[in-house]
Coordinates of C-alpha atoms in Angstrom, one line a residue:
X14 CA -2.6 53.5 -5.1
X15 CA 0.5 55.7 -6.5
X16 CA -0.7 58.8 -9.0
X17 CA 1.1 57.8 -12.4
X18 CA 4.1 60.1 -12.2
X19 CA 5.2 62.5 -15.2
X20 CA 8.7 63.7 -16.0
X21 CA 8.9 67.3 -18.4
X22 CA 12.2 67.6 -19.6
X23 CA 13.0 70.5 -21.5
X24 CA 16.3 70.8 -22.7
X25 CA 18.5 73.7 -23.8
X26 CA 21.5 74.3 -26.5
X27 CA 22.9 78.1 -27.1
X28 CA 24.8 76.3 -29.6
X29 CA 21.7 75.8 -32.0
X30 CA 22.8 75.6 -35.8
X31 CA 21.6 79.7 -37.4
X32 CA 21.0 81.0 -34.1
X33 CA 23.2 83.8 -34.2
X34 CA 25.6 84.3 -30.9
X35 CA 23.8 88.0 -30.7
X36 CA 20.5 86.4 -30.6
X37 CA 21.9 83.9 -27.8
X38 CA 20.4 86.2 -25.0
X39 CA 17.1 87.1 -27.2
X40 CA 16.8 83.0 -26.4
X41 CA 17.3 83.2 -23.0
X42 CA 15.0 86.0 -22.1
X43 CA 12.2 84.7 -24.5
X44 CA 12.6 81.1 -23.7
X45 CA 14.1 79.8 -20.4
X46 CA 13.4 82.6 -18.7
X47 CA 9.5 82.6 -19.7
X48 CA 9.6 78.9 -18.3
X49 CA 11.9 79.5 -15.6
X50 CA 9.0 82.1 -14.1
X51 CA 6.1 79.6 -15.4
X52 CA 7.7 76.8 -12.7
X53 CA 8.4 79.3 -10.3
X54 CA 4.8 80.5 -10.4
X55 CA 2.6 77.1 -10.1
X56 CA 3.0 73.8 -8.9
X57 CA 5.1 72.3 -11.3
X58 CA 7.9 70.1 -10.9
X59 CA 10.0 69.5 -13.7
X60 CA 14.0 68.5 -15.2
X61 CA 15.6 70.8 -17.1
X62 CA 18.7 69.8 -19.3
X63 CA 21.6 71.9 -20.6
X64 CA 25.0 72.1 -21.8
X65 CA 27.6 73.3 -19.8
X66 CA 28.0 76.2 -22.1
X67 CA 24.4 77.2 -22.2
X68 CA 25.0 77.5 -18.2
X69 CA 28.4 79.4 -18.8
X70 CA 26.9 82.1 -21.5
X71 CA 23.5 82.5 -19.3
X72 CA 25.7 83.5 -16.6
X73 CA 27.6 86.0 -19.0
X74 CA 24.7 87.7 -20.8
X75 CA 21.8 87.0 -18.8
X76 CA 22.7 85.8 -14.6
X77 CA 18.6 87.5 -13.8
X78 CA 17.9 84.2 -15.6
X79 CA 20.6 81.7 -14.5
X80 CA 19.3 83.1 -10.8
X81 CA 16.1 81.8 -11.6
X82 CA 17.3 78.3 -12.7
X83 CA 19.2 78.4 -9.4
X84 CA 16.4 79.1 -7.0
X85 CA 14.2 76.4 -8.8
X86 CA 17.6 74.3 -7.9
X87 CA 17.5 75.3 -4.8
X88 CA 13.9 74.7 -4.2
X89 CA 13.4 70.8 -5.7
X90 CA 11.1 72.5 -8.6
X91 CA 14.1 71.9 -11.4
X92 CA 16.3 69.0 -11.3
X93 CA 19.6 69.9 -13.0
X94 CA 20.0 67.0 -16.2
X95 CA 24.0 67.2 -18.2
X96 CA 25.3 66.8 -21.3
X97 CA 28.6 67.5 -22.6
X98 CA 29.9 71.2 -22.3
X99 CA 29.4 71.2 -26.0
X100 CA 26.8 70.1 -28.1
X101 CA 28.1 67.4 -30.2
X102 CA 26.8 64.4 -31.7
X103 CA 28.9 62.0 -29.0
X104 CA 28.5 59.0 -32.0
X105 CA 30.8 60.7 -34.3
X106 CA 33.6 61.9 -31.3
X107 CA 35.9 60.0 -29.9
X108 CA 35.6 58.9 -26.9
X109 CA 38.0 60.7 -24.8
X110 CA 36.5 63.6 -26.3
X111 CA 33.1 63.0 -25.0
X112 CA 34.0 62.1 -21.4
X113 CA 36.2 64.9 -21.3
X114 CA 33.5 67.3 -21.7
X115 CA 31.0 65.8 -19.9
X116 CA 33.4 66.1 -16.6
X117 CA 33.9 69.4 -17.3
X118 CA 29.8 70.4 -17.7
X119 CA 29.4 69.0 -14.1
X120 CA 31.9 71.2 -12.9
X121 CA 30.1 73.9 -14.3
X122 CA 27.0 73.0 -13.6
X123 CA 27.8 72.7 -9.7
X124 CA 29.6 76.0 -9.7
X125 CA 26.6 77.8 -10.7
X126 CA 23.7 75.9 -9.2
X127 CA 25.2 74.4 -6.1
X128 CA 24.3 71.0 -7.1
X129 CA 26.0 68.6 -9.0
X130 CA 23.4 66.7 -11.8
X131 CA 23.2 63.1 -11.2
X132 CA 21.2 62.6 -14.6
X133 CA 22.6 62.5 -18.2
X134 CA 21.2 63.4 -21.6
X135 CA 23.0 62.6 -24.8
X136 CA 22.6 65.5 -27.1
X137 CA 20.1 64.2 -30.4
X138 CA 20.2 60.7 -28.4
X139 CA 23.0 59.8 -31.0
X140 CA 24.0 56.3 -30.4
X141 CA 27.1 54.4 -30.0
X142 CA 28.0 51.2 -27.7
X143 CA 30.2 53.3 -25.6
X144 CA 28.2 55.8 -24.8
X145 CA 26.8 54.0 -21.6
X146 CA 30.8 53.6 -20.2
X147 CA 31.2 57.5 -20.8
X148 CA 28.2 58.5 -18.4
X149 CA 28.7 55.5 -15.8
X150 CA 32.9 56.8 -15.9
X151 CA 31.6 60.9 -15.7
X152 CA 29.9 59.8 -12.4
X153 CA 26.3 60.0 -13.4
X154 CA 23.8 57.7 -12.3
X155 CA 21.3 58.0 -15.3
X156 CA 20.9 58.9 -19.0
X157 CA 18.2 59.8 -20.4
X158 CA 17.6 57.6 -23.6
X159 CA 15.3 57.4 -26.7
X160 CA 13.1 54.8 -26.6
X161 CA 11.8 54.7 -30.6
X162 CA 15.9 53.5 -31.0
X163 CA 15.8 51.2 -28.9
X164 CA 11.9 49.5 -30.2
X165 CA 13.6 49.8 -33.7
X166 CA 16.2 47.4 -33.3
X167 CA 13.7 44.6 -32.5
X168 CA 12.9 43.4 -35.9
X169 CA 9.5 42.9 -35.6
X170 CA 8.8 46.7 -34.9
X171 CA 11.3 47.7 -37.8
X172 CA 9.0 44.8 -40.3
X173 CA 5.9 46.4 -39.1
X174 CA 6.7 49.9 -39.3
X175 CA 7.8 50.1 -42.6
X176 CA 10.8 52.6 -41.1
X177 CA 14.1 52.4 -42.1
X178 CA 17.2 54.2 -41.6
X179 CA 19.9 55.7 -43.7
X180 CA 22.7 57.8 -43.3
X181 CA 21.3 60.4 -46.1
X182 CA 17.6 60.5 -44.1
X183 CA 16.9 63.4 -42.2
X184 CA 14.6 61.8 -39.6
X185 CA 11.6 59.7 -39.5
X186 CA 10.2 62.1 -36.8
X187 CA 6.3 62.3 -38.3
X188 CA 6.2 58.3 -38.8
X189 CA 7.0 57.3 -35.8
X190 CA 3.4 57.2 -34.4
X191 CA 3.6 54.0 -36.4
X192 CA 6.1 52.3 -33.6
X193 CA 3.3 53.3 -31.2
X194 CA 0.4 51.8 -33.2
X195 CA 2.3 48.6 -33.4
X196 CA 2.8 48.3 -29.1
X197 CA -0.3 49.8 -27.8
X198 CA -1.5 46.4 -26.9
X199 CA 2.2 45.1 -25.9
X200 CA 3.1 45.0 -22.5
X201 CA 6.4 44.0 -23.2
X202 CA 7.4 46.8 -25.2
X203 CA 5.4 49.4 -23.2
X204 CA 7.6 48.7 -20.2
X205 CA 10.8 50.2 -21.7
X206 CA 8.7 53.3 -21.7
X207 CA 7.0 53.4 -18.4
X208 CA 9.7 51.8 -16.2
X209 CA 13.2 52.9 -15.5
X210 CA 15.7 50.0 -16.1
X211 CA 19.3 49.6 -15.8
X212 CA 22.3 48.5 -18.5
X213 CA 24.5 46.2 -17.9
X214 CA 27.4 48.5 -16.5
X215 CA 24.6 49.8 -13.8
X216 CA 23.5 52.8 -15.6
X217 CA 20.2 53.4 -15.2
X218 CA 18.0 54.3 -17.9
X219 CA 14.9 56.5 -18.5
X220 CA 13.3 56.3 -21.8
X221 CA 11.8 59.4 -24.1
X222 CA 9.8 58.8 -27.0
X223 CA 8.4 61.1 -30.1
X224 CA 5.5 59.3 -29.8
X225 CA 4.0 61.5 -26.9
X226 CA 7.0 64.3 -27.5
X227 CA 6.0 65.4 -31.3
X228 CA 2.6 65.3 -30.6
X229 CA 3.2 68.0 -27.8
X230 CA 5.7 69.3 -30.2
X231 CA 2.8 70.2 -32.7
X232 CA 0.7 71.6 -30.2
X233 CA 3.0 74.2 -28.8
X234 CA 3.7 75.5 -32.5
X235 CA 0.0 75.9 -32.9
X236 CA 1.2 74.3 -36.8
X237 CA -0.5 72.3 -39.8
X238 CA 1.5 73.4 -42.4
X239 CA -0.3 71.4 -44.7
X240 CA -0.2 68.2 -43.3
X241 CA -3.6 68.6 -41.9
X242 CA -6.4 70.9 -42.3
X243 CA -6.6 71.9 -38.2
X244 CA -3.9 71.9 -35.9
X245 CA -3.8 70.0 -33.2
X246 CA -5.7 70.9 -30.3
X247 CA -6.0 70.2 -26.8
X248 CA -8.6 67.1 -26.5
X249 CA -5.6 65.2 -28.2
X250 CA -3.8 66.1 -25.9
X251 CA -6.0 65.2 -23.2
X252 CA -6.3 62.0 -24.8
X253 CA -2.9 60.8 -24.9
X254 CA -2.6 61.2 -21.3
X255 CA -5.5 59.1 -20.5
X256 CA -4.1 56.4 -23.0
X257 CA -0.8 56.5 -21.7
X258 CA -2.6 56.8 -17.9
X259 CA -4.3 53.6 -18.5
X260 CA -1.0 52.0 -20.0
X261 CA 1.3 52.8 -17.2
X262 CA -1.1 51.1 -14.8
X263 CA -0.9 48.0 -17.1
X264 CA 3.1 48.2 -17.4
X265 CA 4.8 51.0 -15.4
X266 CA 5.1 53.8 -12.8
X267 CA 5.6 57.1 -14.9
X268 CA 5.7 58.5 -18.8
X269 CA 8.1 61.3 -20.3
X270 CA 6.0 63.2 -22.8
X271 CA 8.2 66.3 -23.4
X272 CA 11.9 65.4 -23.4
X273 CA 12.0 68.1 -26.4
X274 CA 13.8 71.6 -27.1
X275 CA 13.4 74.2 -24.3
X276 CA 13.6 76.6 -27.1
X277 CA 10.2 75.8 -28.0
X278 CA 8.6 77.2 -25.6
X279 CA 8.9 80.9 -26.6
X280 CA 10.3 80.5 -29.9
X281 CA 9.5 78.4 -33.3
X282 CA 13.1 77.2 -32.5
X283 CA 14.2 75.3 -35.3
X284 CA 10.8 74.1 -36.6
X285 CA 10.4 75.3 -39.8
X286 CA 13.9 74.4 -40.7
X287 CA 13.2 70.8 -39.9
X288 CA 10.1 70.3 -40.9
X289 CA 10.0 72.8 -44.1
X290 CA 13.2 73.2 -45.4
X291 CA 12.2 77.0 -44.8
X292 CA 14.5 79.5 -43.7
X293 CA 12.9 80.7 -40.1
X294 CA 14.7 80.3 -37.3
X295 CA 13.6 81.7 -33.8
X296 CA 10.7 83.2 -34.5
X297 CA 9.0 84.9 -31.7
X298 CA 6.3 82.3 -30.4
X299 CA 5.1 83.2 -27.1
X300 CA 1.9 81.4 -27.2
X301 CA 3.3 78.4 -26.9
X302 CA 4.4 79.7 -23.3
X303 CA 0.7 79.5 -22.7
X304 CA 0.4 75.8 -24.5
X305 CA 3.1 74.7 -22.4
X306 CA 1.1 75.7 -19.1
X307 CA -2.0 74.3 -20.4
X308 CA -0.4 70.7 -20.9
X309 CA 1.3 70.4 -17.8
X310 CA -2.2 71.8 -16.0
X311 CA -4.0 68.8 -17.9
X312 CA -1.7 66.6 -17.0
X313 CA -2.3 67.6 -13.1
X314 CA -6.4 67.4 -14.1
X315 CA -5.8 63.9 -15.3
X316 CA -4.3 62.5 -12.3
X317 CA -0.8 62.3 -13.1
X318 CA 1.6 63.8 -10.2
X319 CA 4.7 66.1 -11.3
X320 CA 8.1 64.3 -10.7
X321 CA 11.9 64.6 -11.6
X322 CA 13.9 61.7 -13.2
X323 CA 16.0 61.3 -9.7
X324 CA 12.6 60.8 -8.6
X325 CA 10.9 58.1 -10.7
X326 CA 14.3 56.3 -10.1
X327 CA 13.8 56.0 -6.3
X328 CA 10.2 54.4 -6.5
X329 CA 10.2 52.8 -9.4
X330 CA 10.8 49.5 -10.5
X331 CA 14.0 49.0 -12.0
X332 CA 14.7 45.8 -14.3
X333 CA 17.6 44.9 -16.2
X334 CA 17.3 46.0 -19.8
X335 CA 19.3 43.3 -21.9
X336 CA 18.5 45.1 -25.3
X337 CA 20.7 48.5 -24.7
X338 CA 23.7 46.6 -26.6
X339 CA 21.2 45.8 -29.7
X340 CA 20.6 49.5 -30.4
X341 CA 22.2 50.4 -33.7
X342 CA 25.6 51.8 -33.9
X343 CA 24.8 55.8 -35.7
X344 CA 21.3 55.9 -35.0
X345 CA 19.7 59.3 -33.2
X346 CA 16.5 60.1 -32.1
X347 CA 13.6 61.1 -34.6
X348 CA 14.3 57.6 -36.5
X349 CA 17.3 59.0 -37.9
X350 CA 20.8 58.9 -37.6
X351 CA 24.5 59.9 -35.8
X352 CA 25.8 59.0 -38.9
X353 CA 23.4 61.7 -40.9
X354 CA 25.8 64.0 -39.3
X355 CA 29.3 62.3 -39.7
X356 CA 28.0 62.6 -43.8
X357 CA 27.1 66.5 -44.4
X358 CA 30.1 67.7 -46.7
X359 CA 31.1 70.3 -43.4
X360 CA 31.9 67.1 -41.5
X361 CA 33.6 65.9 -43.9
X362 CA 35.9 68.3 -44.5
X363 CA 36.5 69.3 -40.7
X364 CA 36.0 66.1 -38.9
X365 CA 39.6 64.9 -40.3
X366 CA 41.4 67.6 -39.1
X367 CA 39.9 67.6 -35.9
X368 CA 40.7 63.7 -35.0
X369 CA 44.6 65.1 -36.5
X370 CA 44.5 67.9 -33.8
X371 CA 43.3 65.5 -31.0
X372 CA 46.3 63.1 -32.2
X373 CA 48.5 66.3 -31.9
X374 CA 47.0 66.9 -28.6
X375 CA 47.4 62.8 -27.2
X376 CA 51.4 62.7 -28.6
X377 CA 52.8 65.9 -27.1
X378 CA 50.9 65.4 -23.6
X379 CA 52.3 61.2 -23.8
X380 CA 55.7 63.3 -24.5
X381 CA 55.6 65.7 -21.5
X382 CA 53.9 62.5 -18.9
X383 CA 50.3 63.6 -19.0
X384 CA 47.5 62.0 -19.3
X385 CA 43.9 63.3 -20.9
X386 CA 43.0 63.6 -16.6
X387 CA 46.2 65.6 -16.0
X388 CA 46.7 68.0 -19.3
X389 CA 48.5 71.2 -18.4
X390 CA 46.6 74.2 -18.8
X391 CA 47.4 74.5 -22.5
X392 CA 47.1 70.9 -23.6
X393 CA 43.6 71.3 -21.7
X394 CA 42.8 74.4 -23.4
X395 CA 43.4 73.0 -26.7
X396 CA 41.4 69.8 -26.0
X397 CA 38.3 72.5 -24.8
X398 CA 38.9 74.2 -28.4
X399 CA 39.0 71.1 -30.0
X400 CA 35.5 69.6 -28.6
X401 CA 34.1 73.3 -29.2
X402 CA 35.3 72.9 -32.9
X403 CA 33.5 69.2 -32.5
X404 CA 30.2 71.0 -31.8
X405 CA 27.4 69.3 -34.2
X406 CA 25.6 72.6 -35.2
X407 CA 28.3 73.1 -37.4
X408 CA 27.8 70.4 -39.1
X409 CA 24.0 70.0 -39.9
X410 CA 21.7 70.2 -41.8
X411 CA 22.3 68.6 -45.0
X412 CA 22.0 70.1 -48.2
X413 CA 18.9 72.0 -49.2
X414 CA 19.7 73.7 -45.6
X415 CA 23.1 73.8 -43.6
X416 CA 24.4 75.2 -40.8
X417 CA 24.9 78.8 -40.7
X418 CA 27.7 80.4 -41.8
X419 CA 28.8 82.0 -38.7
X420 CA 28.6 78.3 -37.1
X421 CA 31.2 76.9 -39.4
X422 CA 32.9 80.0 -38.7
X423 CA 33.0 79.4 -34.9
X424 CA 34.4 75.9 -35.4
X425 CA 37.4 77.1 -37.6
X426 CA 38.2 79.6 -35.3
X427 CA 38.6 77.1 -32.6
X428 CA 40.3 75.0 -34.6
X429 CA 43.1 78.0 -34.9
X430 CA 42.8 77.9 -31.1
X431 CA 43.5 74.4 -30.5
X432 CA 46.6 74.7 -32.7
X433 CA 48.6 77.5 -30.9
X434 CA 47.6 76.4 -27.8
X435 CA 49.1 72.8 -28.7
X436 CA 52.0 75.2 -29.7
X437 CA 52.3 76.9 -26.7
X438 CA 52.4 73.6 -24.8
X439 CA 55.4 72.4 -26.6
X440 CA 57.4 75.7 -26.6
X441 CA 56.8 75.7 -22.8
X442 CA 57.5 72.6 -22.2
X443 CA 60.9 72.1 -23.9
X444 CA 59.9 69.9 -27.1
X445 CA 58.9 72.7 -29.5
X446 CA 61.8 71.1 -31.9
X447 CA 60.1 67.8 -31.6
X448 CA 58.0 68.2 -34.8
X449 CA 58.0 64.7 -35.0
X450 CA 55.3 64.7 -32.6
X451 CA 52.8 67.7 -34.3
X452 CA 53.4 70.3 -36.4
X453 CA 51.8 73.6 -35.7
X454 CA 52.9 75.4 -38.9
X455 CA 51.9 72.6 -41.2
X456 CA 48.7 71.9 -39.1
X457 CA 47.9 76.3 -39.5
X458 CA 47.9 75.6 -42.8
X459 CA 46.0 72.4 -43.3
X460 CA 43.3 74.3 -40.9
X461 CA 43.4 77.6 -43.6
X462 CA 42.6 75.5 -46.5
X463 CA 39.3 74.2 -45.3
X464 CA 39.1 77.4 -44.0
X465 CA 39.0 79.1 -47.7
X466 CA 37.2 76.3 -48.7
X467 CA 34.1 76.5 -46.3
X468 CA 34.1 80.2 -46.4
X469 CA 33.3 79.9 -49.9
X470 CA 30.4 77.7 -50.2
X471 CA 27.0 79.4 -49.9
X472 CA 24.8 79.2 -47.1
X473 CA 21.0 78.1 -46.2
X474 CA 19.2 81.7 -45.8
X475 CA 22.2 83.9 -47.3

């Protein structure tokens, strides 16, 4: 008989909302490198998922580690998993936006690691129907999805859970246990997270779920924090994975019980920020290095067998999953929501004028015979400004906290970025009196009044 196979799939963003871009290598050093040498150093196999720019800034300020990720590449230990080149909530861009990006982090992915990923992830698994077409068109194979989404769009589960979303919630993350209360005894329900399946556009799908993830979560921060008198400990651990053990040779071939933060291990991350409302961000945390071997050592005690997500697809079973298309439009992971988001007052005030810029962007290239596939260099750097100015960690969290100010900052400046290079485009391209099309000057100054605006709000932490 087969060992039940388990997936670990950390997953890193440089972009984080507060962490300062001086603290970017502090990350790298104190996280990904600390599990970089961890995998390199035992018998672990795991996936590893990152934005194209977290690739492109390790290479800048710290190649010792990207040379790590590589040789784990290179050796089968690591199994490269993509998201867009920026971290964005892919719900609340449009489209062209999305798949634009996601090309591009393959690229660099492949140019750093010699292999080009075959598996997707969909930063805070925020959901839209089209998201399915934008991996399947990028060339992927997979996406990694999030399972407590997709269980909450069966009534039942949503009736007997009590959990319900809103585009003011935060998340439901600490009630989701609830979800799994309600399908231990369901096979049919337990499949979605033990099996692959497939959608209908042949995308195949592996499914994450908080249930196993935030418990692991809690363990690795070592944190009560008032919501219980002891924190958790390791027999809970041990105990999950004998519950899940026993369920996966009921329903399944494999679980995925840390598709989580790679910033956790190493650092409190963003912990205390979500959880707290307290303003401590990337706090030194290295025992949760050591918590992060102990669970994947437990998990090799308790029979399971290390795998990659390329593997799990080619031996498991694979069915067709005809319930992707119910998943709510604007839900994310955490049993909140995309549209959480779309609804902070900093996307509201830059969203507009960014979906103006990628108009500006669409006209003059339809004017000069280009497509999104064949920009010119300018119209391609604008459209890389434009998705960088996109990037979701400028935008959250709401109100008590927000983003930090040097976030929003980052986005305006790209914004400035987009504009002249739209500019440029039309100057060298003969149609810089067609003002029909786009406006630079007007759209400088539409960009410097949220600019005055934004820089004079107060920020979480100042």
């Amino acid at each position: 008989m087969n060992k039940p196979k388990v997936i670990f799939l950390p997953h890193a963003n440089i972009q984080y909302s507060q962490l300062k871009p001086e603290r970017r290598k502090w990350v790298m050093k104190n996280c990904y490198e600390k599990l970089f040498d961890l995998i390199l150093d035992g018998e672990y196999k795991i996936g590893f998922e990152a934005s194209g720019i977290t690739i492109d800034e390790m290479a800048d300020k710290a190649p010792e580690v990207l040379d790590k990720l590589r040789k784990l590449v290179e050796m089968g230990k690591v199994e490269p998993v993509c998201s867009p080149y920026i971290h964005f909530m892919l719900a609340n861009i449009p489209k062209e936006v999305c798949l634009h990006s996601l090309k591009h982090s393959m690229d660099v992915w492949e140019k750093h690691t010699g292999k080009r990923p075959k598996i997707g992830w969909n930063p805070e698994c925020g959901w839209a129907g089209y998201i399915p077409d934008v991996y399947k068109e990028a060339g992927l194979e997979a996406l990694v999805m999030d399972a407590d989404s997709l269980l909450l769009s069966f009534d039942e589960i949503r009736k007997a859970t009590g959990l319900a979303f809103d585009v003011a919630g935060h998340s439901n993350k600490n009630h989701l246990f609830k979800i799994e209360e309600y399908i231990k005894d369901k096979p049919e329900f337990l499949k979605f997270i033990t099996n692959p399946s497939v959608a209908h556009n042949g995308l195949k799908l592996i499914f994450r779920s908080d249930c196993m993830a935030n418990l692991l979560l809690w363990y690795l921060m070592g944190a009560t924090e008032g919501l219980r008198d002891e924190p958790i400990n390791m027999d809970e651990i041990k105990n999950m994975l004998t519950i899940w053990k026993e369920r996966i040779a009921e329903t399944g071939t494999f679980i995925m019980p840390y598709a989580e933060d790679a910033e956790y291990i190493g650092s409190s991350a963003y912990f205390y920020v979500k959880q707290f409302n307290q303003a401590r961000f990337f706090e030194a945390e290295p025992n949760s290095v050591v918590r992060f071997k102990e669970i994947l050592d437990n998990a090799k005690a308790a029979g399971y067998e290390f795998a990659t997500p390329s593997e799990v697809l080619a031996e498991g079973d694979i069915f067709e999953n005809e319930y992707v298309d119910n998943i709510e439009n604007g839900v994310a992971w955490h049993g909140g929501t995309a549209k959480a988001w779309a609804n902070t007052e900093y996307s509201r005030i830059m969203d507009p004028v960014c979906l103006s810029i990628l108009n500006g962007i669409k006209a003059v290239a339809e004017k000069l015979g280009e497509t999104i596939d064949t920009l010119d260099t300018d119209l391609n750097n604008a459209m890389m400004a434009l998705a960088s100015a996109w990037v979701s960690d400028s935008r959250w969290p709401p109100a008590p906290t927000s983003p930090g100010r040097f976030n929003v900052r980052e986005s305006l400046d790209d914004m400035y970025k987009a504009n002249n290079a739209i500019k440029a485009a039309m100057e060298k391209g003969g149609i810089a009196d067609k003002k029909g099309l786009y406006s630079p000057n007007l759209m400088y100054t539409q960009i410097k009044a949220i600019d005055d605006k934004l820089m004079d709000m107060e920020y979480f932490g100042e």
